[in-house]
Short mmCIF file of C-alpha atoms in Angstrom, two decimals:
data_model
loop_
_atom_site.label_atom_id
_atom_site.label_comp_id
_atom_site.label_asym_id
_atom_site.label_seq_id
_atom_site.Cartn_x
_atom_site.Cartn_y
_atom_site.Cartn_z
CA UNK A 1 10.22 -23.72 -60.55
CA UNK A 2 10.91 -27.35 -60.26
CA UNK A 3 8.64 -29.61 -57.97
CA UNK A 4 10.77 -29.76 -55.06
CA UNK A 5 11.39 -26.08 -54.81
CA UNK A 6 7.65 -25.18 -55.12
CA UNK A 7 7.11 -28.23 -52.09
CA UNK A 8 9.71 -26.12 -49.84
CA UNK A 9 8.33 -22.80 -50.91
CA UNK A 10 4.94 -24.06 -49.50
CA UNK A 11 6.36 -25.37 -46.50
CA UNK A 12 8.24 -22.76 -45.78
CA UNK A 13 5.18 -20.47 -46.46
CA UNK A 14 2.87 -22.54 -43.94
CA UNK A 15 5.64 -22.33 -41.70
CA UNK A 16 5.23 -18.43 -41.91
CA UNK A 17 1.77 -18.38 -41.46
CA UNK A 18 1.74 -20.57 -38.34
CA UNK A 19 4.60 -18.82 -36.99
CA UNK A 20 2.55 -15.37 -37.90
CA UNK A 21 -0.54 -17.31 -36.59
CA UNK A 22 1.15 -17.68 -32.91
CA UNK A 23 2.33 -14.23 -32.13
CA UNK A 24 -0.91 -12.42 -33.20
CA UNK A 25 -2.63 -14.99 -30.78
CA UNK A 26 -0.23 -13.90 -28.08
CA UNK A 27 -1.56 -10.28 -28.74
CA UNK A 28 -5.15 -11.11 -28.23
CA UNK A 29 -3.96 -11.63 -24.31
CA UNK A 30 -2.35 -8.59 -23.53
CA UNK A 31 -0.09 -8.61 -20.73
CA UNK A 32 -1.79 -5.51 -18.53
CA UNK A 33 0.05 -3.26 -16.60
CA UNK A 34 0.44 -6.04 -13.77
CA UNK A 35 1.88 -3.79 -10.81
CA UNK A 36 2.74 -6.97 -8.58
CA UNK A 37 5.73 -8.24 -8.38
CA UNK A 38 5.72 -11.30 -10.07
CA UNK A 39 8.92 -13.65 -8.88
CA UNK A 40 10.52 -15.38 -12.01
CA UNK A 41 10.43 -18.73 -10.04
CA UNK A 42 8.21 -18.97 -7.11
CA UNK A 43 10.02 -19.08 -3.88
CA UNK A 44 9.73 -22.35 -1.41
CA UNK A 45 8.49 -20.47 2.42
CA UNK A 46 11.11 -21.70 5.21
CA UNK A 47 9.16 -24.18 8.45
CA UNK A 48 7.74 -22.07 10.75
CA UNK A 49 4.69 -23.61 13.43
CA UNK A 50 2.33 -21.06 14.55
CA UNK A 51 -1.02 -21.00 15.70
CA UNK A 52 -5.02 -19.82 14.05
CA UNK A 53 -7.39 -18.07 16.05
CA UNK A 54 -8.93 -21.26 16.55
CA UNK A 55 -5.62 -22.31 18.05
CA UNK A 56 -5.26 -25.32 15.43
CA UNK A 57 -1.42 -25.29 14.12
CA UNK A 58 -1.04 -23.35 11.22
CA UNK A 59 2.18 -24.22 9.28
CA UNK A 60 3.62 -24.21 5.97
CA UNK A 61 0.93 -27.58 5.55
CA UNK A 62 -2.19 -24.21 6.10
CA UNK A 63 -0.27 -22.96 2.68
CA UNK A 64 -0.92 -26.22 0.36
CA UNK A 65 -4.18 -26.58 -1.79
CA UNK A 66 -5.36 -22.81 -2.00
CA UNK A 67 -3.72 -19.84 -2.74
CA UNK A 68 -3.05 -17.45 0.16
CA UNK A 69 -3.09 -13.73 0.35
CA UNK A 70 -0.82 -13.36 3.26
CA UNK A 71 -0.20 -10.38 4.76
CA UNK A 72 1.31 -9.01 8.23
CA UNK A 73 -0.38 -6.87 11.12
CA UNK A 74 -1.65 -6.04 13.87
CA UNK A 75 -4.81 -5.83 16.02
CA UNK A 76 -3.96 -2.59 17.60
CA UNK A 77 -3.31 -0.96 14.29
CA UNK A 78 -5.90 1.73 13.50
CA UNK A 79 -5.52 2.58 10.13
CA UNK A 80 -3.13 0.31 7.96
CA UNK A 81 -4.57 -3.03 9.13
CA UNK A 82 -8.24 -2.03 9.22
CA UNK A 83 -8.00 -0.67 5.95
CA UNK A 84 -6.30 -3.82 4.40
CA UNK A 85 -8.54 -6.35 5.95
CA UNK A 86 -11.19 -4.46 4.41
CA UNK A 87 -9.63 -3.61 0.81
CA UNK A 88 -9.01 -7.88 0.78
CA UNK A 89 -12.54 -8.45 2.16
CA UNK A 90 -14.02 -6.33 -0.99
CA UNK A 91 -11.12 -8.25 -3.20
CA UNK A 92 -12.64 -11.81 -2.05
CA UNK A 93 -15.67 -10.07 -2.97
CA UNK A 94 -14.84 -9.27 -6.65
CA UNK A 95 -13.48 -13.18 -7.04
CA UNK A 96 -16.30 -15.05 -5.79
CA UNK A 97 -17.34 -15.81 -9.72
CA UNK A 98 -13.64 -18.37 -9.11
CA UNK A 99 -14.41 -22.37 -8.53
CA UNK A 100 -13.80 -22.45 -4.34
CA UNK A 101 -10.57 -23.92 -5.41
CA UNK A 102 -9.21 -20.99 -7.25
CA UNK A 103 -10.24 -18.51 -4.48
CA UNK A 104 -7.51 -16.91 -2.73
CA UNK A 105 -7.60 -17.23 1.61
CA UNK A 106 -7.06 -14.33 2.81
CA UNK A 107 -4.32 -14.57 6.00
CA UNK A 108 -3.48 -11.95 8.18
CA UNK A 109 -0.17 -13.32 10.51
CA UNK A 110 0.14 -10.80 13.67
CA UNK A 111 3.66 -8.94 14.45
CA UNK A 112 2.33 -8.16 17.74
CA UNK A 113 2.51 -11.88 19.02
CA UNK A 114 2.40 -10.28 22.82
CA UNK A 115 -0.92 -8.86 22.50
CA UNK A 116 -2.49 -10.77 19.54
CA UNK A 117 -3.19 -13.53 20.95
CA UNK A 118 -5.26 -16.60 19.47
CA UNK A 119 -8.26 -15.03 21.18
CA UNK A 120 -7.75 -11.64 20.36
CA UNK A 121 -7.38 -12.58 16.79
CA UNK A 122 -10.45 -14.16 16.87
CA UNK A 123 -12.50 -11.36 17.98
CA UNK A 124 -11.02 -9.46 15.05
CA UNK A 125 -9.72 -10.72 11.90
CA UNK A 126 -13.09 -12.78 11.40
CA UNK A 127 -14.96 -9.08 11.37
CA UNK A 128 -13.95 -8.66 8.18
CA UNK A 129 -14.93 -11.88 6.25
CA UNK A 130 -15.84 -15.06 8.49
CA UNK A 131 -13.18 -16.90 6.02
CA UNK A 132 -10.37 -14.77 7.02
CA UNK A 133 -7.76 -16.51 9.06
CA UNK A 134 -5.77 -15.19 11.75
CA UNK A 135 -2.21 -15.83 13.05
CA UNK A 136 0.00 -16.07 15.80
CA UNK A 137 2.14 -17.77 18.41
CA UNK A 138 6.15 -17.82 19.35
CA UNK A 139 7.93 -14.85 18.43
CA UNK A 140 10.78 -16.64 16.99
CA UNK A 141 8.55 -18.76 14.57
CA UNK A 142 7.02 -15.75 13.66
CA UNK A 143 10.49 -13.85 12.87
CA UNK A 144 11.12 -17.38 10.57
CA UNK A 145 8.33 -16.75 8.81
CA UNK A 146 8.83 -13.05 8.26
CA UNK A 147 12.24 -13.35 7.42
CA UNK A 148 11.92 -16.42 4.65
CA UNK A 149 9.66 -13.52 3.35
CA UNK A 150 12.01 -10.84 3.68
CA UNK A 151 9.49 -8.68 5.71
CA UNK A 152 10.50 -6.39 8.44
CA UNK A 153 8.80 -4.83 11.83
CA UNK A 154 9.45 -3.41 14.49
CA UNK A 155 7.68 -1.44 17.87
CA UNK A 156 7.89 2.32 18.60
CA UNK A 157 6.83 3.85 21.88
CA UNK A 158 3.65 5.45 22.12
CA UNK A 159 3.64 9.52 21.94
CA UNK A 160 1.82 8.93 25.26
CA UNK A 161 4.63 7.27 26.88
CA UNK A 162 2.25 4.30 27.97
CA UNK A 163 3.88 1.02 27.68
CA UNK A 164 0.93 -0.74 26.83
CA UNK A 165 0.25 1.46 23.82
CA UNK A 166 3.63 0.93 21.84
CA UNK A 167 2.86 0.67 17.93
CA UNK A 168 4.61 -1.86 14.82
CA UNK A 169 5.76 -0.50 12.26
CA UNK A 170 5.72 -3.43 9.70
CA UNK A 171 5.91 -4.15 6.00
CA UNK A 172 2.38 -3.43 4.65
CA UNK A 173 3.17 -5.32 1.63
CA UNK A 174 0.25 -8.62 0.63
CA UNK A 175 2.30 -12.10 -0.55
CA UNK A 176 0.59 -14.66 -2.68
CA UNK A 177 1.34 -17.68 -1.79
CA UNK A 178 0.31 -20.42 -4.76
CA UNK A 179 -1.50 -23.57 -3.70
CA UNK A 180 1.99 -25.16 -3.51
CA UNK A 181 3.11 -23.30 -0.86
CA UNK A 182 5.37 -20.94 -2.40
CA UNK A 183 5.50 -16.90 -2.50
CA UNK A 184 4.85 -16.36 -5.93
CA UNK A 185 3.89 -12.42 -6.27
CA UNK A 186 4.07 -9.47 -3.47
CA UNK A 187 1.37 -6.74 -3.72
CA UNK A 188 2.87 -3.45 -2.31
CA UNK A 189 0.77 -0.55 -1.26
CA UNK A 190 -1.62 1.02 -2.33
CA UNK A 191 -4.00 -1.86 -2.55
CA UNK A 192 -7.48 -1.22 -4.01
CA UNK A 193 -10.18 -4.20 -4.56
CA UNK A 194 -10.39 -3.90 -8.24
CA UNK A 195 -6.56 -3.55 -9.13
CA UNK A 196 -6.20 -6.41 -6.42
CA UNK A 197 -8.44 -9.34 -8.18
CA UNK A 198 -7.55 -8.26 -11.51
CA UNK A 199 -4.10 -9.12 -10.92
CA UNK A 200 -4.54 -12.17 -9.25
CA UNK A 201 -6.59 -13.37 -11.96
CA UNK A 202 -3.92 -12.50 -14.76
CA UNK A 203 -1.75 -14.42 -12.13
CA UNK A 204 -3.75 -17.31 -11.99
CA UNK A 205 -4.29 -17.71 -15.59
CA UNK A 206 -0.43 -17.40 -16.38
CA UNK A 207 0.15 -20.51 -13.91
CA UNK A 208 -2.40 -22.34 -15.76
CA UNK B 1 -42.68 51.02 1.40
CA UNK B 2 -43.86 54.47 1.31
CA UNK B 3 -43.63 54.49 4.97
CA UNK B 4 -39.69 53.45 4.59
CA UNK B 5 -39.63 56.12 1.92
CA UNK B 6 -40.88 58.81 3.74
CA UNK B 7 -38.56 57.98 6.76
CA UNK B 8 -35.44 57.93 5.98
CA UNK B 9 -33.55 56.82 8.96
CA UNK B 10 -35.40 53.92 9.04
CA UNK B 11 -34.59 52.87 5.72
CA UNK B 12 -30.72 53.45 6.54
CA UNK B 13 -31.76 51.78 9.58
CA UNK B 14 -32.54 48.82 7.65
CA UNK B 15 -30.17 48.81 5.21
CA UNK B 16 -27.29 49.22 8.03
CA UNK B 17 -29.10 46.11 9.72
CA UNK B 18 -28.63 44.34 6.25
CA UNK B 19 -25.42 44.80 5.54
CA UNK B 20 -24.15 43.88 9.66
CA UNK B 21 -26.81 40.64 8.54
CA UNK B 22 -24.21 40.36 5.26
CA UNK B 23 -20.91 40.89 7.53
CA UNK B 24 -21.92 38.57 9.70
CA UNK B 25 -22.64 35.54 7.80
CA UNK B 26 -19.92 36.19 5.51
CA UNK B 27 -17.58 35.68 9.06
CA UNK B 28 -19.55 32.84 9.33
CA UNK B 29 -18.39 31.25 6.23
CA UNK B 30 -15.00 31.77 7.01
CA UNK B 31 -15.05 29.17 9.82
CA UNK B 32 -13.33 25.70 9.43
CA UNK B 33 -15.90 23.14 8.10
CA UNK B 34 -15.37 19.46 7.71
CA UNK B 35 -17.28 17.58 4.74
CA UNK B 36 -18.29 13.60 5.00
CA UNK B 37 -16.27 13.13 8.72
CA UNK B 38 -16.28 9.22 9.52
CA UNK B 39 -14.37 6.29 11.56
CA UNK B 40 -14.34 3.08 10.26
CA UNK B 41 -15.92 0.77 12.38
CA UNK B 42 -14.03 -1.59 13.58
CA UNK B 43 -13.85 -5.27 15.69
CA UNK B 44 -15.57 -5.51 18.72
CA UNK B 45 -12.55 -5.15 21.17
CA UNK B 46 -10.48 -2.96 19.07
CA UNK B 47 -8.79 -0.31 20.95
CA UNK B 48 -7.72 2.05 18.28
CA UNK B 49 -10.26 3.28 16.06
CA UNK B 50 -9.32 5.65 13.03
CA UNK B 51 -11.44 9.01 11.72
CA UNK B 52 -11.41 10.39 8.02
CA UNK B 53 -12.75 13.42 6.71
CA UNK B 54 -12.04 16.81 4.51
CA UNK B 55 -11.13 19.65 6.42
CA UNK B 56 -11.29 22.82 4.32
CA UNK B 57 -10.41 26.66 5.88
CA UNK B 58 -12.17 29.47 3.83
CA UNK B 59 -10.20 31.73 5.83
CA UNK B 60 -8.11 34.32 4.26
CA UNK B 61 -4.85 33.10 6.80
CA UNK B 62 -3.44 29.18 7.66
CA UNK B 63 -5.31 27.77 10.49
CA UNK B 64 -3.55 25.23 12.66
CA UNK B 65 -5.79 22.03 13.96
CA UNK B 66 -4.63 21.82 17.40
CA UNK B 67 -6.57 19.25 19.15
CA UNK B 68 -9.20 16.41 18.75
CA UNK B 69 -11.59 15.24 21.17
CA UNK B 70 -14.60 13.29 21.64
CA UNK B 71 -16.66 12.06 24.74
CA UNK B 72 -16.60 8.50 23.04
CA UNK B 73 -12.68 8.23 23.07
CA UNK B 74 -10.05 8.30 26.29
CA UNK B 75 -8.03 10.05 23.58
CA UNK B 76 -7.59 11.34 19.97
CA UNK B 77 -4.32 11.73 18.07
CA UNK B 78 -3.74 13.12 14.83
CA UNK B 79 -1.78 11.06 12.47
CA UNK B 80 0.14 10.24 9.29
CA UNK B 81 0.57 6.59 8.15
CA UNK B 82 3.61 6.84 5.72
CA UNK B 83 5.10 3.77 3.66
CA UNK B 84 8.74 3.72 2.99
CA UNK B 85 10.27 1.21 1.24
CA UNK B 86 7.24 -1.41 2.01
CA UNK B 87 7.50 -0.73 5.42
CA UNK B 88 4.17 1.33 7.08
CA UNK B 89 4.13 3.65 10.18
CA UNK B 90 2.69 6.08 11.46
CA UNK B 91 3.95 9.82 12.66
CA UNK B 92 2.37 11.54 15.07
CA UNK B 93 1.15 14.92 13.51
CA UNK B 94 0.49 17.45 17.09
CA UNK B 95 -0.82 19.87 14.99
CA UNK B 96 -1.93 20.28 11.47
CA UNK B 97 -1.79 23.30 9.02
CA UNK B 98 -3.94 24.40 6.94
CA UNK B 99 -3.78 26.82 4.08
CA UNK B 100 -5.85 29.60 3.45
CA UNK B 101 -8.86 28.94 1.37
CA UNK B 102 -7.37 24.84 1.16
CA UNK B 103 -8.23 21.55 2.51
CA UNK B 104 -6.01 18.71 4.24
CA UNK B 105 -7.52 15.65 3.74
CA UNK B 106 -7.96 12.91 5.98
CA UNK B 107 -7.86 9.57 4.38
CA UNK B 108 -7.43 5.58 4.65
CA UNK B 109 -3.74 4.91 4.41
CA UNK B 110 -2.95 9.04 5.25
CA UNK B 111 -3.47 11.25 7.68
CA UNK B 112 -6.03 9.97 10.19
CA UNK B 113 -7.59 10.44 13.54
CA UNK B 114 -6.36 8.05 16.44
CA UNK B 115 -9.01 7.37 18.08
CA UNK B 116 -7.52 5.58 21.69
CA UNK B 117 -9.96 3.70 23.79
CA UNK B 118 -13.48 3.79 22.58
CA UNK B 119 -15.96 4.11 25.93
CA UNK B 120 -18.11 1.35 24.13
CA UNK B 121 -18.41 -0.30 20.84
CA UNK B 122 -19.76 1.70 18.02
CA UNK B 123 -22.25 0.32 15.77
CA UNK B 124 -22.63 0.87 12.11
CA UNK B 125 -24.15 4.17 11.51
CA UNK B 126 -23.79 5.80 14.68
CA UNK B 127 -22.86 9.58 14.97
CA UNK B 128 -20.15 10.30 17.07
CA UNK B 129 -19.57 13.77 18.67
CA UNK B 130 -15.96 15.30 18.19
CA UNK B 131 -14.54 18.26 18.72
CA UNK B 132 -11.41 20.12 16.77
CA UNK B 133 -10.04 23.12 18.24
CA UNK B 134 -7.91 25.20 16.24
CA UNK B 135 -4.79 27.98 17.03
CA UNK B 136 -7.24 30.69 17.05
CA UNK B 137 -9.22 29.13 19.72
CA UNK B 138 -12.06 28.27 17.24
CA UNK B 139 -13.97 25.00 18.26
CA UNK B 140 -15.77 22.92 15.37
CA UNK B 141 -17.81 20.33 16.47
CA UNK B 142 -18.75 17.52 14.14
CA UNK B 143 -20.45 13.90 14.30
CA UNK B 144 -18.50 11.76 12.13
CA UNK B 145 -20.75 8.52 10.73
CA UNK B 146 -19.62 5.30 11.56
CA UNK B 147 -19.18 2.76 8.51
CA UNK B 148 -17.37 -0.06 7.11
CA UNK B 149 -15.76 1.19 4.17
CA UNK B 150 -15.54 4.76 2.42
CA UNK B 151 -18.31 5.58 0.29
CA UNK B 152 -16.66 5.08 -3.10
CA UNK B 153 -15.57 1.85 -1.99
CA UNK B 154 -18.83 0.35 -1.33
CA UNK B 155 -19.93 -0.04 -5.00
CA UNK B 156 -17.94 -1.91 -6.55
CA UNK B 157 -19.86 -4.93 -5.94
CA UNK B 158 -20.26 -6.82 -9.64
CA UNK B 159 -23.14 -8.46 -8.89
CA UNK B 160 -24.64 -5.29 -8.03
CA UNK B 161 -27.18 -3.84 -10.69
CA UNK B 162 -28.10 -0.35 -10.41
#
């Protein structure tokens, strides 16, 4: 073989071998069986102004620096909510190895804005983990919010017929929300701790 | 012994006595029984509490559960929390069936006890009194244990060695 040919041949062949090099790296990182949704781009959240439980305004501003686990419910709700609030307390748990930075805040926005109020929110949602944050305020700024997120709820009587006692149905689905502000993967039920922080790790690490 | 020997009736006696003894707890067994009841405790202020447990029927027939009560609660529902499309809720469940020699479990994000308007906040570890009455009139009273989380759940701590 003449010199020229032999340079391409090894050219070629180290071209090969980084090439080769590259995709058995990507296989040291296996992608796991990542349940979440995952959006393709991550989606901007429309304005909305509502209110903490410590009644300081709590915007689409409350979303930037941290990444949020956002979900919707209610204070009246006996078994969804409860059980939520307490699989993301555990989750925050299994994360607290994260720089501060990197760990998620946990949000729970009320769809019961009548009876959730600031106060009542504040007697609950902190129960859970003193970190958690709880929301509220106008109906339609919370209807912007849900719908920019494409989540749904609505009230049914109570069996009782009591008009105090009425219950919300409501998407039980958790939204990350990345430190930019934007939804970037939806956790739909059933949530468990471990599956939970895994996930938003892999998450994490794919956004660098 | 020799005395039981040599009197027959009262050996028959005894043995007759031994076998209602056998009948007896053997009907026993058959009664609804409820393994690891509990309500998560909840918020000071919360109004709806919920109950979990396994309710198993050794009974050769289905057994409806009829009604729930306890002294601690203005009322107890029975219900179902079912997700459809994202969207929870919960269905009221009146009364609940159970099959012969099977369970129905009651579980976090299932079928739960409503527990309306607790007479004063529970604290972590309490018992509380409640009452299940079934289709054959049969009343089970258990104390269900008040906690944060359900057992399984509260290990999985990393930092935790054991």
């Amino acid at each position: 073989m003449s010199r020229p040919a032999r340079i391409v041949v090894y050219i070629i062949s180290a071209l090969l071998a980084a090439l080769l090099g590259v995709l058995f790296a990507q296989r040291m990182e296996p992608a796991p069986e990542v349940r979440a949704l995952v959006l393709d781009a991550p989606r901007q959240l429309p304005d909305f102004a509502l209110l903490d439980h410590r009644e300081e305004a709590f915007g689409p501003a409350r979303l930037q620096g941290r990444w949020t686990l956002l979900f919707f419910g209610f204070t009246n709700c006996p078994d969804v909510c409860p059980t939520t609030l307490d699989t993301l307390a555990r989750t925050v748990r299994l994360l607290q190895d994260l720089p501060v930075a990197m760990q998620p805040v946990v949000t729970m926005v009320s769809v019961d804005p009548m009876r959730d109020t600031p106060e009542q929110l504040a007697a609950y949602v902190p129960f859970f983990n003193p970190e958690f944050v709880g929301v509220s305020g106008p109906m339609d700024q919370i209807l912007a919010l849900t719908r920019g997120l494409g989540v749904a709820f609505a009230y049914t009587p109570a069996a009782s017929g009591d008009s105090e006692s009425y219950s919300v149905e409501h998407t039980a689905s958790i939204f990350l929300v990345d430190p930019q502000g934007r939804l970037t993967a939806i956790f739909s039920t059933p949530h468990k701790a471990d599956e939970l922080s895994a996930e938003y790790r892999w998450i994490l690490r794919q956004y660098g | 012994m020799r005395t039981l020997l040599r009197r027959p009736l009262l050996l028959v006696g005894m043995l007759c006595l031994a076998l209602v003894a056998a009948c007896g707890h053997q009907a026993a067994d058959r009664s609804p029984h409820a393994i690891d009841p509990w309500i998560r405790l909840a918020p000071p202020g919360a109004g709806m509490l919920a109950g979990y447990m396994v309710l198993e029927n050794p009974a050769d027939h289905t057994i409806e559960l009829v009604s729930v009560s306890s002294p601690a609660f203005a009322s107890v529902e029975i219900h179902r929390t079912e997700v459809t499309d994202g969207v929870a809720r919960m269905v009221a469940e009146p009364r609940v069936s159970i099959a012969a020699e099977g369970r129905v479990i009651f579980e976090p994000g299932g079928r739960h006890l409503m527990l309306h308007g607790p007479a004063q906040p529970l604290a972590e570890g309490e018992l509380v009194p409640l009452e299940l009455v079934f289709d054959d009139d049969r009343h089970l009273r258990i104390n269900a244990t008040v906690r944060r989380s359900a057992e399984a759940e509260t290990n999985d701590d990393p930092h935790k060695h054991h």
